[in-house]
Amino acid sequence: MNGIHDMGGLHGFGPVKVDPDEPVFVTRWGSRIFCMTQVIDRLGVWNLDEHRHEIELMRPQDYLEWSYYGRWMFAMERILDRRNILSTAEINRRVDELSAGLKHLTPPEHPQRNWPLKDQDKVPWGAWRKDVEVTPVFHVGQQVRVRNIHPPGHTRVTSYTRGKVGTVERVNAQAWVFPDTRAHYRGENLQPVYTVRFSAQTLWGDEHAEANLFIYIDLSENHIEAAGDQQNES
Amino acid sequence: MSHDHKIEKAWQALRTEAIESLLNDIGVLDSAEVDAVVHHYEENVGPRTGARVVAKAWVDPDFKARLMADGLAACAELGIGGPETELLHVLENTAQVHNVVVCTLCSCYPWPILGLPPVWYKSSAYRSRLVREPRKVLHEMGLSLEDEVEIRVWDSVSEIRYLVLPQRPEGTEGLDEAQLAELVSRDSMIGVAHLQPYTGKGA
């Protein structure tokens, strides 16, 4: 989807602010959200592509304001609610009770709680590489064009490369899961991933490209197509 | 502005507490498990791991060759590995070529090698700008590169992860592997910093 998460090339965010003394976790709540997510990752509740896509579905203003682990909190809550594991209504009530300083908290109650998960309902979190053979369509040195696609769901093809021509730098010939479909449980569609090299001029135009700059990006086979022989990278 | 900041943190801290307590109540997780994960990321993993890999590559040409060929297999020789990294490509910085890593779509990062990314790596400013004007961004971050140096920006949006192998600093000929590892900064392994010449006086 064309969302605020797809940030490559955007203007307006100002300088990169660095805190040289930053701890591993800046806030305690952030550490709890991140590490609870790590625990739940192992329980078969979601897959990582789905989790990433859930973050993309945030309202753009919330995405920008809630901070990094705030996005993870959003995704956790939404997927747990959708899976009938923990409802947003239960969370809202607990928030209200904690906020009011109540000593007695209402126990969780869900009319159709789906916990513990049945084995057939569990999903693998990661494992993007599979031990099966795939035959790459494209080869190192080949000119390829990034497909001009704008899918409304999850995709890992960035806006700033769509329609642009680059050169295959490396063929990662392992069988990789295609995130665009797995995020929606529409199959793993195993395929190679290519590292494609683009000149800055190709991506940003002669007028604004920085000198002597190349951008490398990893693209699934379904994201690229052969470019004409006459196409030049720069 | 700082007032708004505090309000935001307060509601997120409260909501996190609510979620964690409910997940305990219904048996999805135990807070002790979460404590253990926090401890792991605070104490066990971090850029010192990557620094060991870099130092070994500097002193052991055979290891370096294996590292460049298959980063993850070479790291496994040192007992290094873990989630969020299924293939690791190592990018060698030289006097002519400077590599730097970003993820414009989220914040992909080689956790088992470098630990968790710093806030700036996850920031909108870094993610939006590094692919378009890295020379300017790096200059602002304290690294000025001559126009003759080719910059290669790696937008790591797939499940392949990247580690930059920085140039070995001048003046380190007499140091052993452990001493060299002490000199390697996290930022040099992301590609936003050079390592300073070694003077023997410590950092």
CSV table of C-alpha atoms in Angstrom, one decimal:
chain,number,residue,atom,x,y,z
A,1,MET,CA,0.0,0.0,0.0
A,2,ASN,CA,1.1,3.6,-0.6
A,3,GLY,CA,1.5,4.7,3.0
A,4,ILE,CA,3.5,7.0,5.2
A,5,HIS,CA,5.7,4.0,6.1
A,6,ASP,CA,7.2,4.1,2.6
A,7,MET,CA,9.5,6.9,3.4
A,8,GLY,CA,12.4,6.7,0.9
A,9,GLY,CA,12.9,10.1,-0.7
A,10,LEU,CA,10.4,12.1,1.3
A,11,HIS,CA,11.2,15.7,2.2
A,12,GLY,CA,10.5,17.6,5.4
A,13,PHE,CA,11.7,15.5,8.3
A,14,GLY,CA,14.7,17.7,9.1
A,15,PRO,CA,18.1,16.6,10.5
A,16,VAL,CA,18.8,13.2,11.9
A,17,LYS,CA,18.9,13.6,15.7
A,18,VAL,CA,21.5,11.5,17.5
A,19,ASP,CA,21.7,10.8,21.2
A,20,PRO,CA,25.2,9.3,21.8
A,21,ASP,CA,24.3,8.2,25.3
A,22,GLU,CA,21.0,6.4,24.4
A,23,PRO,CA,20.2,3.3,26.4
A,24,VAL,CA,19.1,0.0,24.7
A,25,PHE,CA,15.5,0.9,25.6
A,26,VAL,CA,14.6,4.6,26.0
A,27,THR,CA,11.4,3.9,27.8
A,28,ARG,CA,10.3,1.0,30.1
A,29,TRP,CA,7.0,0.6,28.3
A,30,GLY,CA,8.8,0.4,25.0
A,31,SER,CA,11.0,-2.5,26.3
A,32,ARG,CA,7.8,-4.3,27.5
A,33,ILE,CA,6.1,-3.9,24.1
A,34,PHE,CA,9.1,-5.1,22.2
A,35,CYS,CA,9.9,-8.0,24.5
A,36,MET,CA,6.2,-9.1,24.8
A,37,THR,CA,6.2,-9.2,21.0
A,38,GLN,CA,9.3,-11.4,21.0
A,39,VAL,CA,7.5,-13.8,23.3
A,40,ILE,CA,4.3,-13.8,21.3
A,41,ASP,CA,6.3,-14.3,18.1
A,42,ARG,CA,7.0,-17.8,19.3
A,43,LEU,CA,3.4,-18.7,20.0
A,44,GLY,CA,2.0,-18.9,16.5
A,45,VAL,CA,-0.3,-15.9,16.7
A,46,TRP,CA,1.0,-13.9,13.7
A,47,ASN,CA,3.6,-13.9,11.0
A,48,LEU,CA,6.1,-11.1,10.7
A,49,ASP,CA,4.8,-9.9,7.3
A,50,GLU,CA,1.3,-9.6,8.8
A,51,HIS,CA,2.7,-7.8,11.8
A,52,ARG,CA,4.5,-5.3,9.6
A,53,HIS,CA,1.4,-4.7,7.5
A,54,GLU,CA,-0.7,-4.1,10.6
A,55,ILE,CA,1.7,-1.2,11.4
A,56,GLU,CA,1.2,0.1,7.8
A,57,LEU,CA,-2.6,0.3,8.5
A,58,MET,CA,-2.2,3.0,11.2
A,59,ARG,CA,-3.5,6.4,10.5
A,60,PRO,CA,-0.6,8.4,9.1
A,61,GLN,CA,-0.7,10.9,11.9
A,62,ASP,CA,-0.6,8.2,14.5
A,63,TYR,CA,2.3,6.5,12.7
A,64,LEU,CA,4.3,9.6,12.9
A,65,GLU,CA,3.4,10.5,16.5
A,66,TRP,CA,3.3,7.2,18.4
A,67,SER,CA,7.0,6.4,18.2
A,68,TYR,CA,8.5,3.2,17.1
A,69,TYR,CA,7.3,0.9,19.8
A,70,GLY,CA,4.0,2.7,19.9
A,71,ARG,CA,3.5,1.2,16.4
A,72,TRP,CA,4.3,-2.2,17.7
A,73,MET,CA,1.8,-1.7,20.5
A,74,PHE,CA,-0.8,-0.9,17.8
A,75,ALA,CA,-0.1,-4.0,15.8
A,76,MET,CA,-0.1,-6.3,18.9
A,77,GLU,CA,-3.4,-5.0,20.1
A,78,ARG,CA,-5.1,-5.1,16.7
A,79,ILE,CA,-4.0,-8.7,15.9
A,80,LEU,CA,-4.8,-10.0,19.3
A,81,ASP,CA,-8.3,-8.5,19.0
A,82,ARG,CA,-8.8,-9.9,15.5
A,83,ARG,CA,-7.7,-13.4,16.6
A,84,ASN,CA,-10.1,-13.2,19.6
A,85,ILE,CA,-7.2,-13.7,22.0
A,86,LEU,CA,-7.6,-10.4,23.8
A,87,SER,CA,-10.2,-7.8,22.9
A,88,THR,CA,-9.7,-4.0,22.6
A,89,ALA,CA,-12.7,-3.7,24.9
A,90,GLU,CA,-10.9,-5.7,27.6
A,91,ILE,CA,-7.8,-3.5,27.2
A,92,ASN,CA,-9.9,-0.3,27.4
A,93,ARG,CA,-11.6,-1.4,30.6
A,94,ARG,CA,-8.3,-2.3,32.2
A,95,VAL,CA,-6.8,1.0,31.2
A,96,ASP,CA,-9.7,2.9,32.7
A,97,GLU,CA,-9.5,0.9,36.0
A,98,LEU,CA,-5.7,1.3,36.3
A,99,SER,CA,-6.1,5.0,35.5
A,100,ALA,CA,-8.7,5.4,38.3
A,101,GLY,CA,-6.3,3.6,40.7
A,102,LEU,CA,-8.9,0.8,41.4
A,103,LYS,CA,-7.7,-1.9,43.7
A,104,HIS,CA,-10.0,-4.5,42.3
A,105,LEU,CA,-9.6,-5.1,38.6
A,106,THR,CA,-12.3,-6.7,36.6
A,107,PRO,CA,-11.1,-10.1,35.4
A,108,PRO,CA,-10.7,-10.5,31.7
A,109,GLU,CA,-13.8,-11.8,30.0
A,110,HIS,CA,-14.3,-12.6,26.3
A,111,PRO,CA,-17.3,-14.5,25.0
A,112,GLN,CA,-15.3,-16.5,22.5
A,113,ARG,CA,-11.7,-16.3,23.6
A,114,ASN,CA,-9.4,-18.3,21.3
A,115,TRP,CA,-6.8,-19.3,23.8
A,116,PRO,CA,-4.9,-21.5,24.0
A,117,LEU,CA,-4.6,-21.7,20.2
A,118,LYS,CA,-5.3,-25.0,18.6
A,119,ASP,CA,-2.3,-26.4,16.7
A,120,GLN,CA,-4.1,-26.0,13.4
A,121,ASP,CA,-4.6,-22.3,14.0
A,122,LYS,CA,-0.9,-21.6,14.7
A,123,VAL,CA,1.1,-19.8,12.1
A,124,PRO,CA,4.9,-19.7,11.7
A,125,TRP,CA,6.4,-16.3,12.5
A,126,GLY,CA,9.4,-16.2,10.2
A,127,ALA,CA,11.4,-18.7,8.2
A,128,TRP,CA,11.8,-16.8,5.0
A,129,ARG,CA,14.2,-19.2,3.4
A,130,LYS,CA,13.1,-22.7,2.3
A,131,ASP,CA,15.3,-25.6,1.4
A,132,VAL,CA,13.8,-26.1,-2.1
A,133,GLU,CA,15.2,-25.3,-5.5
A,134,VAL,CA,14.3,-22.2,-7.3
A,135,THR,CA,15.5,-21.3,-10.8
A,136,PRO,CA,16.2,-17.5,-11.1
A,137,VAL,CA,14.7,-15.8,-14.2
A,138,PHE,CA,17.2,-12.9,-14.1
A,139,HIS,CA,21.0,-12.9,-14.0
A,140,VAL,CA,23.8,-10.7,-12.7
A,141,GLY,CA,24.4,-7.7,-14.9
A,142,GLN,CA,21.0,-7.8,-16.5
A,143,GLN,CA,19.0,-4.6,-16.8
A,144,VAL,CA,15.6,-4.9,-15.0
A,145,ARG,CA,12.7,-2.5,-14.4
A,146,VAL,CA,10.8,-2.4,-11.2
A,147,ARG,CA,7.2,-3.1,-12.0
A,148,ASN,CA,4.9,-0.1,-11.7
A,149,ILE,CA,2.5,-1.6,-9.3
A,150,HIS,CA,0.5,-0.1,-6.5
A,151,PRO,CA,-1.1,-2.9,-4.5
A,152,PRO,CA,-3.5,-1.8,-1.8
A,153,GLY,CA,-2.1,-4.5,0.6
A,154,HIS,CA,1.3,-5.3,1.9
A,155,THR,CA,4.3,-4.9,-0.4
A,156,ARG,CA,8.0,-4.6,0.0
A,157,VAL,CA,8.5,-2.7,-3.3
A,158,THR,CA,9.3,0.9,-2.5
A,159,SER,CA,7.6,3.8,-4.2
A,160,TYR,CA,10.8,5.5,-5.2
A,161,THR,CA,12.0,2.5,-7.3
A,162,ARG,CA,8.8,1.7,-9.2
A,163,GLY,CA,9.2,2.0,-13.0
A,164,LYS,CA,12.9,2.6,-12.6
A,165,VAL,CA,15.6,0.6,-14.4
A,166,GLY,CA,18.6,-0.9,-12.5
A,167,THR,CA,21.2,-3.6,-12.9
A,168,VAL,CA,21.1,-6.9,-11.1
A,169,GLU,CA,24.1,-6.9,-8.8
A,170,ARG,CA,23.5,-10.2,-7.0
A,171,VAL,CA,21.1,-13.1,-7.3
A,172,ASN,CA,20.0,-14.5,-3.9
A,173,ALA,CA,19.0,-17.8,-5.4
A,174,GLN,CA,17.5,-19.2,-2.3
A,175,ALA,CA,13.8,-19.9,-2.1
A,176,TRP,CA,12.4,-16.8,-0.3
A,177,VAL,CA,8.9,-16.3,0.9
A,178,PHE,CA,7.1,-13.5,-0.9
A,179,PRO,CA,6.0,-11.2,1.8
A,180,ASP,CA,3.3,-9.5,-0.3
A,181,THR,CA,1.2,-12.6,-0.3
A,182,ARG,CA,2.2,-14.2,3.0
A,183,ALA,CA,1.1,-11.1,4.9
A,184,HIS,CA,-2.4,-11.8,3.8
A,185,TYR,CA,-2.2,-15.6,4.1
A,186,ARG,CA,-2.4,-16.0,0.3
A,187,GLY,CA,0.6,-18.3,0.0
A,188,GLU,CA,4.3,-18.2,0.3
A,189,ASN,CA,5.1,-18.0,-3.5
A,190,LEU,CA,8.8,-18.9,-3.0
A,191,GLN,CA,11.1,-17.1,-5.3
A,192,PRO,CA,14.6,-15.6,-5.6
A,193,VAL,CA,15.4,-12.1,-4.3
A,194,TYR,CA,17.6,-9.9,-6.4
A,195,THR,CA,19.9,-7.1,-5.2
A,196,VAL,CA,19.4,-4.3,-7.9
A,197,ARG,CA,21.8,-1.3,-8.3
A,198,PHE,CA,20.3,2.0,-9.3
A,199,SER,CA,22.2,5.2,-10.1
A,200,ALA,CA,21.1,8.3,-8.1
A,201,GLN,CA,20.3,10.0,-11.4
A,202,THR,CA,17.9,7.3,-12.3
A,203,LEU,CA,16.0,7.6,-9.0
A,204,TRP,CA,16.2,11.3,-8.4
A,205,GLY,CA,16.9,13.0,-11.7
A,206,ASP,CA,20.0,14.7,-13.0
A,207,GLU,CA,19.1,18.0,-11.3
A,208,HIS,CA,19.0,16.8,-7.7
A,209,ALA,CA,21.0,13.6,-7.6
A,210,GLU,CA,24.1,13.6,-5.4
A,211,ALA,CA,27.3,12.8,-7.2
A,212,ASN,CA,28.8,9.4,-7.3
A,213,LEU,CA,25.9,7.7,-5.5
A,214,PHE,CA,24.3,4.3,-6.1
A,215,ILE,CA,21.4,2.8,-4.3
A,216,TYR,CA,21.1,-1.0,-3.8
A,217,ILE,CA,17.7,-2.5,-3.0
A,218,ASP,CA,16.5,-6.1,-2.6
A,219,LEU,CA,13.5,-7.0,-4.8
A,220,SER,CA,11.5,-10.2,-5.1
A,221,GLU,CA,11.3,-11.7,-8.6
A,222,ASN,CA,7.7,-10.8,-8.8
A,223,HIS,CA,8.7,-7.1,-8.4
A,224,ILE,CA,10.9,-6.8,-11.5
A,225,GLU,CA,10.7,-7.4,-15.2
A,226,ALA,CA,13.3,-7.5,-18.0
A,227,ALA,CA,14.1,-4.0,-19.3
A,228,GLY,CA,14.8,-3.4,-23.0
A,229,ASP,CA,18.4,-3.9,-24.2
A,230,GLN,CA,18.6,-0.2,-25.1
A,231,GLN,CA,17.9,0.9,-21.5
A,232,ASN,CA,20.9,2.3,-19.6
A,233,GLU,CA,21.2,2.5,-15.9
A,234,SER,CA,22.4,6.0,-16.0
B,1,MET,CA,6.6,20.5,23.4
B,2,SER,CA,8.2,18.5,26.2
B,3,HIS,CA,4.8,18.7,28.0
B,4,ASP,CA,3.1,16.9,25.1
B,5,HIS,CA,5.9,14.4,25.1
B,6,LYS,CA,5.2,13.5,28.7
B,7,ILE,CA,1.5,13.1,28.1
B,8,GLU,CA,2.1,10.8,25.1
B,9,LYS,CA,4.5,8.6,27.2
B,10,ALA,CA,2.0,8.4,30.0
B,11,TRP,CA,-0.9,7.0,28.0
B,12,GLN,CA,1.4,4.5,26.2
B,13,ALA,CA,2.9,3.3,29.5
B,14,LEU,CA,-0.5,2.9,31.0
B,15,ARG,CA,-1.9,1.0,28.0
B,16,THR,CA,1.2,-1.2,28.0
B,17,GLU,CA,0.6,-2.1,31.6
B,18,ALA,CA,-3.0,-3.0,30.9
B,19,ILE,CA,-2.0,-5.2,28.0
B,20,GLU,CA,0.7,-7.0,29.9
B,21,SER,CA,-1.4,-7.6,33.0
B,22,LEU,CA,-4.2,-9.0,30.8
B,23,LEU,CA,-1.9,-11.3,28.9
B,24,ASN,CA,-0.7,-12.6,32.2
B,25,ASP,CA,-4.2,-13.1,33.4
B,26,ILE,CA,-5.3,-15.2,30.4
B,27,GLY,CA,-2.0,-17.1,30.3
B,28,VAL,CA,-0.7,-15.9,26.9
B,29,LEU,CA,2.6,-15.0,28.6
B,30,ASP,CA,4.3,-14.7,31.9
B,31,SER,CA,6.0,-11.4,32.8
B,32,ALA,CA,9.1,-13.3,33.9
B,33,GLU,CA,9.6,-14.5,30.3
B,34,VAL,CA,9.4,-10.9,29.2
B,35,ASP,CA,11.9,-9.8,31.9
B,36,ALA,CA,14.3,-12.5,30.5
B,37,VAL,CA,14.0,-11.1,27.0
B,38,VAL,CA,14.6,-7.5,28.2
B,39,HIS,CA,17.7,-8.8,30.0
B,40,HIS,CA,18.9,-10.6,26.9
B,41,TYR,CA,18.7,-7.4,24.8
B,42,GLU,CA,20.1,-5.2,27.5
B,43,GLU,CA,23.0,-7.4,28.5
B,44,ASN,CA,23.8,-10.2,25.9
B,45,VAL,CA,23.4,-8.7,22.4
B,46,GLY,CA,24.7,-5.5,21.1
B,47,PRO,CA,27.4,-4.0,18.8
B,48,ARG,CA,30.2,-5.6,20.7
B,49,THR,CA,29.2,-8.8,18.9
B,50,GLY,CA,29.6,-7.2,15.5
B,51,ALA,CA,32.9,-5.7,16.7
B,52,ARG,CA,34.3,-9.2,17.3
B,53,VAL,CA,33.4,-10.2,13.8
B,54,VAL,CA,35.1,-7.1,12.3
B,55,ALA,CA,38.3,-7.4,14.4
B,56,LYS,CA,38.6,-11.0,13.4
B,57,ALA,CA,38.2,-10.1,9.7
B,58,TRP,CA,41.0,-7.6,10.0
B,59,VAL,CA,43.5,-10.0,11.5
B,60,ASP,CA,42.5,-13.3,9.7
B,61,PRO,CA,42.4,-13.1,5.9
B,62,ASP,CA,40.9,-16.6,5.6
B,63,PHE,CA,38.1,-15.7,8.0
B,64,LYS,CA,37.5,-12.5,6.1
B,65,ALA,CA,37.2,-14.4,2.8
B,66,ARG,CA,34.6,-16.8,4.4
B,67,LEU,CA,32.8,-13.8,5.9
B,68,MET,CA,32.5,-12.0,2.6
B,69,ALA,CA,31.3,-15.2,0.9
B,70,ASP,CA,28.7,-16.2,3.6
B,71,GLY,CA,28.4,-13.8,6.5
B,72,LEU,CA,26.1,-15.9,8.6
B,73,ALA,CA,28.2,-19.0,8.3
B,74,ALA,CA,31.3,-17.1,9.3
B,75,CYS,CA,29.5,-15.5,12.3
B,76,ALA,CA,28.3,-19.0,13.3
B,77,GLU,CA,32.0,-20.0,13.7
B,78,LEU,CA,32.1,-17.4,16.5
B,79,GLY,CA,28.9,-18.7,18.0
B,80,ILE,CA,26.9,-15.7,16.7
B,81,GLY,CA,23.4,-16.0,15.3
B,82,GLY,CA,19.7,-15.6,16.1
B,83,PRO,CA,16.3,-14.3,14.9
B,84,GLU,CA,15.8,-11.6,12.3
B,85,THR,CA,18.8,-12.6,10.2
B,86,GLU,CA,18.6,-15.4,7.7
B,87,LEU,CA,21.2,-14.2,5.2
B,88,LEU,CA,24.0,-11.7,6.0
B,89,HIS,CA,26.0,-9.9,3.3
B,90,VAL,CA,29.1,-8.1,4.5
B,91,LEU,CA,30.0,-4.8,2.7
B,92,GLU,CA,33.6,-3.7,2.8
B,93,ASN,CA,34.4,-0.1,3.1
B,94,THR,CA,37.6,1.1,1.3
B,95,ALA,CA,39.2,4.4,0.5
B,96,GLN,CA,37.2,4.4,-2.8
B,97,VAL,CA,33.8,2.9,-1.8
B,98,HIS,CA,31.7,3.8,1.2
B,99,ASN,CA,28.7,1.6,2.1
B,100,VAL,CA,25.9,2.6,4.4
B,101,VAL,CA,22.7,0.8,5.4
B,102,VAL,CA,19.1,1.8,5.9
B,103,CYS,CA,15.6,0.3,5.8
B,104,THR,CA,13.2,2.8,4.3
B,105,LEU,CA,10.0,0.7,4.9
B,106,CYS,CA,10.4,-0.2,8.6
B,107,SER,CA,13.8,-0.5,10.4
B,108,CYS,CA,15.3,-3.9,9.4
B,109,TYR,CA,18.6,-4.4,11.1
B,110,PRO,CA,20.9,-7.3,11.9
B,111,TRP,CA,19.8,-7.8,15.5
B,112,PRO,CA,22.0,-10.8,16.4
B,113,ILE,CA,25.1,-9.0,15.1
B,114,LEU,CA,24.5,-5.4,16.2
B,115,GLY,CA,21.8,-5.6,18.8
B,116,LEU,CA,18.7,-3.3,18.5
B,117,PRO,CA,19.0,-0.3,16.3
B,118,PRO,CA,19.4,3.2,17.8
B,119,VAL,CA,16.4,5.6,17.7
B,120,TRP,CA,18.0,7.6,14.9
B,121,TYR,CA,18.2,4.6,12.6
B,122,LYS,CA,14.4,4.2,13.1
B,123,SER,CA,13.7,7.9,12.6
B,124,SER,CA,11.7,9.4,9.7
B,125,ALA,CA,14.6,11.7,8.9
B,126,TYR,CA,17.1,8.9,8.4
B,127,ARG,CA,14.8,6.6,6.6
B,128,SER,CA,13.5,9.3,4.2
B,129,ARG,CA,16.7,11.1,3.5
B,130,LEU,CA,19.5,8.5,3.4
B,131,VAL,CA,18.5,7.0,0.0
B,132,ARG,CA,18.2,10.5,-1.6
B,133,GLU,CA,21.0,12.6,0.0
B,134,PRO,CA,23.4,10.4,1.9
B,135,ARG,CA,26.4,12.7,1.4
B,136,LYS,CA,24.5,15.5,3.1
B,137,VAL,CA,23.1,13.3,5.9
B,138,LEU,CA,26.5,11.7,6.6
B,139,HIS,CA,28.1,15.2,6.7
B,140,GLU,CA,25.5,16.3,9.2
B,141,MET,CA,26.3,13.2,11.3
B,142,GLY,CA,30.0,14.1,11.2
B,143,LEU,CA,31.3,12.1,8.3
B,144,SER,CA,32.4,14.1,5.3
B,145,LEU,CA,33.2,12.1,2.2
B,146,GLU,CA,35.0,13.4,-0.9
B,147,ASP,CA,33.1,13.4,-4.1
B,148,GLU,CA,35.6,10.9,-5.5
B,149,VAL,CA,34.3,8.3,-2.9
B,150,GLU,CA,31.5,6.3,-4.4
B,151,ILE,CA,28.6,6.0,-1.9
B,152,ARG,CA,26.6,2.8,-1.9
B,153,VAL,CA,23.3,3.0,0.1
B,154,TRP,CA,21.8,-0.4,0.9
B,155,ASP,CA,18.0,-0.2,1.4
B,156,SER,CA,17.5,-3.5,3.2
B,157,VAL,CA,13.8,-4.1,2.7
B,158,SER,CA,14.0,-7.9,2.2
B,159,GLU,CA,15.0,-10.5,4.8
B,160,ILE,CA,18.7,-10.1,3.8
B,161,ARG,CA,20.7,-8.2,6.3
B,162,TYR,CA,23.8,-6.2,5.9
B,163,LEU,CA,26.9,-5.5,8.0
B,164,VAL,CA,29.5,-2.9,7.0
B,165,LEU,CA,33.1,-3.9,7.5
B,166,PRO,CA,34.8,-0.6,8.3
B,167,GLN,CA,38.4,0.3,7.3
B,168,ARG,CA,40.9,-0.7,9.9
B,169,PRO,CA,42.1,2.5,11.5
B,170,GLU,CA,45.7,3.7,11.1
B,171,GLY,CA,48.1,3.1,13.9
B,172,THR,CA,46.6,-0.2,15.0
B,173,GLU,CA,49.4,-2.5,13.6
B,174,GLY,CA,50.5,-3.6,17.0
B,175,LEU,CA,47.1,-4.3,18.5
B,176,ASP,CA,45.7,-7.8,18.9
B,177,GLU,CA,42.2,-9.0,18.0
B,178,ALA,CA,40.6,-8.2,21.4
B,179,GLN,CA,42.2,-4.7,21.4
B,180,LEU,CA,41.0,-4.1,17.9
B,181,ALA,CA,37.4,-5.1,18.8
B,182,GLU,CA,37.4,-2.4,21.4
B,183,LEU,CA,37.9,0.2,18.7
B,184,VAL,CA,35.0,-0.8,16.5
B,185,SER,CA,31.9,1.4,16.9
B,186,ARG,CA,28.3,0.5,16.1
B,187,ASP,CA,28.0,3.5,13.8
B,188,SER,CA,31.0,2.3,11.7
B,189,MET,CA,29.2,-1.0,11.2
B,190,ILE,CA,26.1,0.8,9.9
B,191,GLY,CA,28.2,3.0,7.8
B,192,VAL,CA,27.6,6.4,9.2
B,193,ALA,CA,31.0,6.8,10.8
B,194,HIS,CA,34.7,6.2,10.1
B,195,LEU,CA,37.0,4.9,12.8
B,196,GLN,CA,39.5,7.4,14.0
B,197,PRO,CA,43.3,6.8,13.7
B,198,TYR,CA,44.6,5.1,16.8
B,199,THR,CA,46.9,7.1,19.0
B,200,GLY,CA,47.1,4.7,22.0
B,201,LYS,CA,45.4,7.3,24.3
B,202,GLY,CA,42.0,5.6,24.2
B,203,ALA,CA,38.8,6.9,23.0
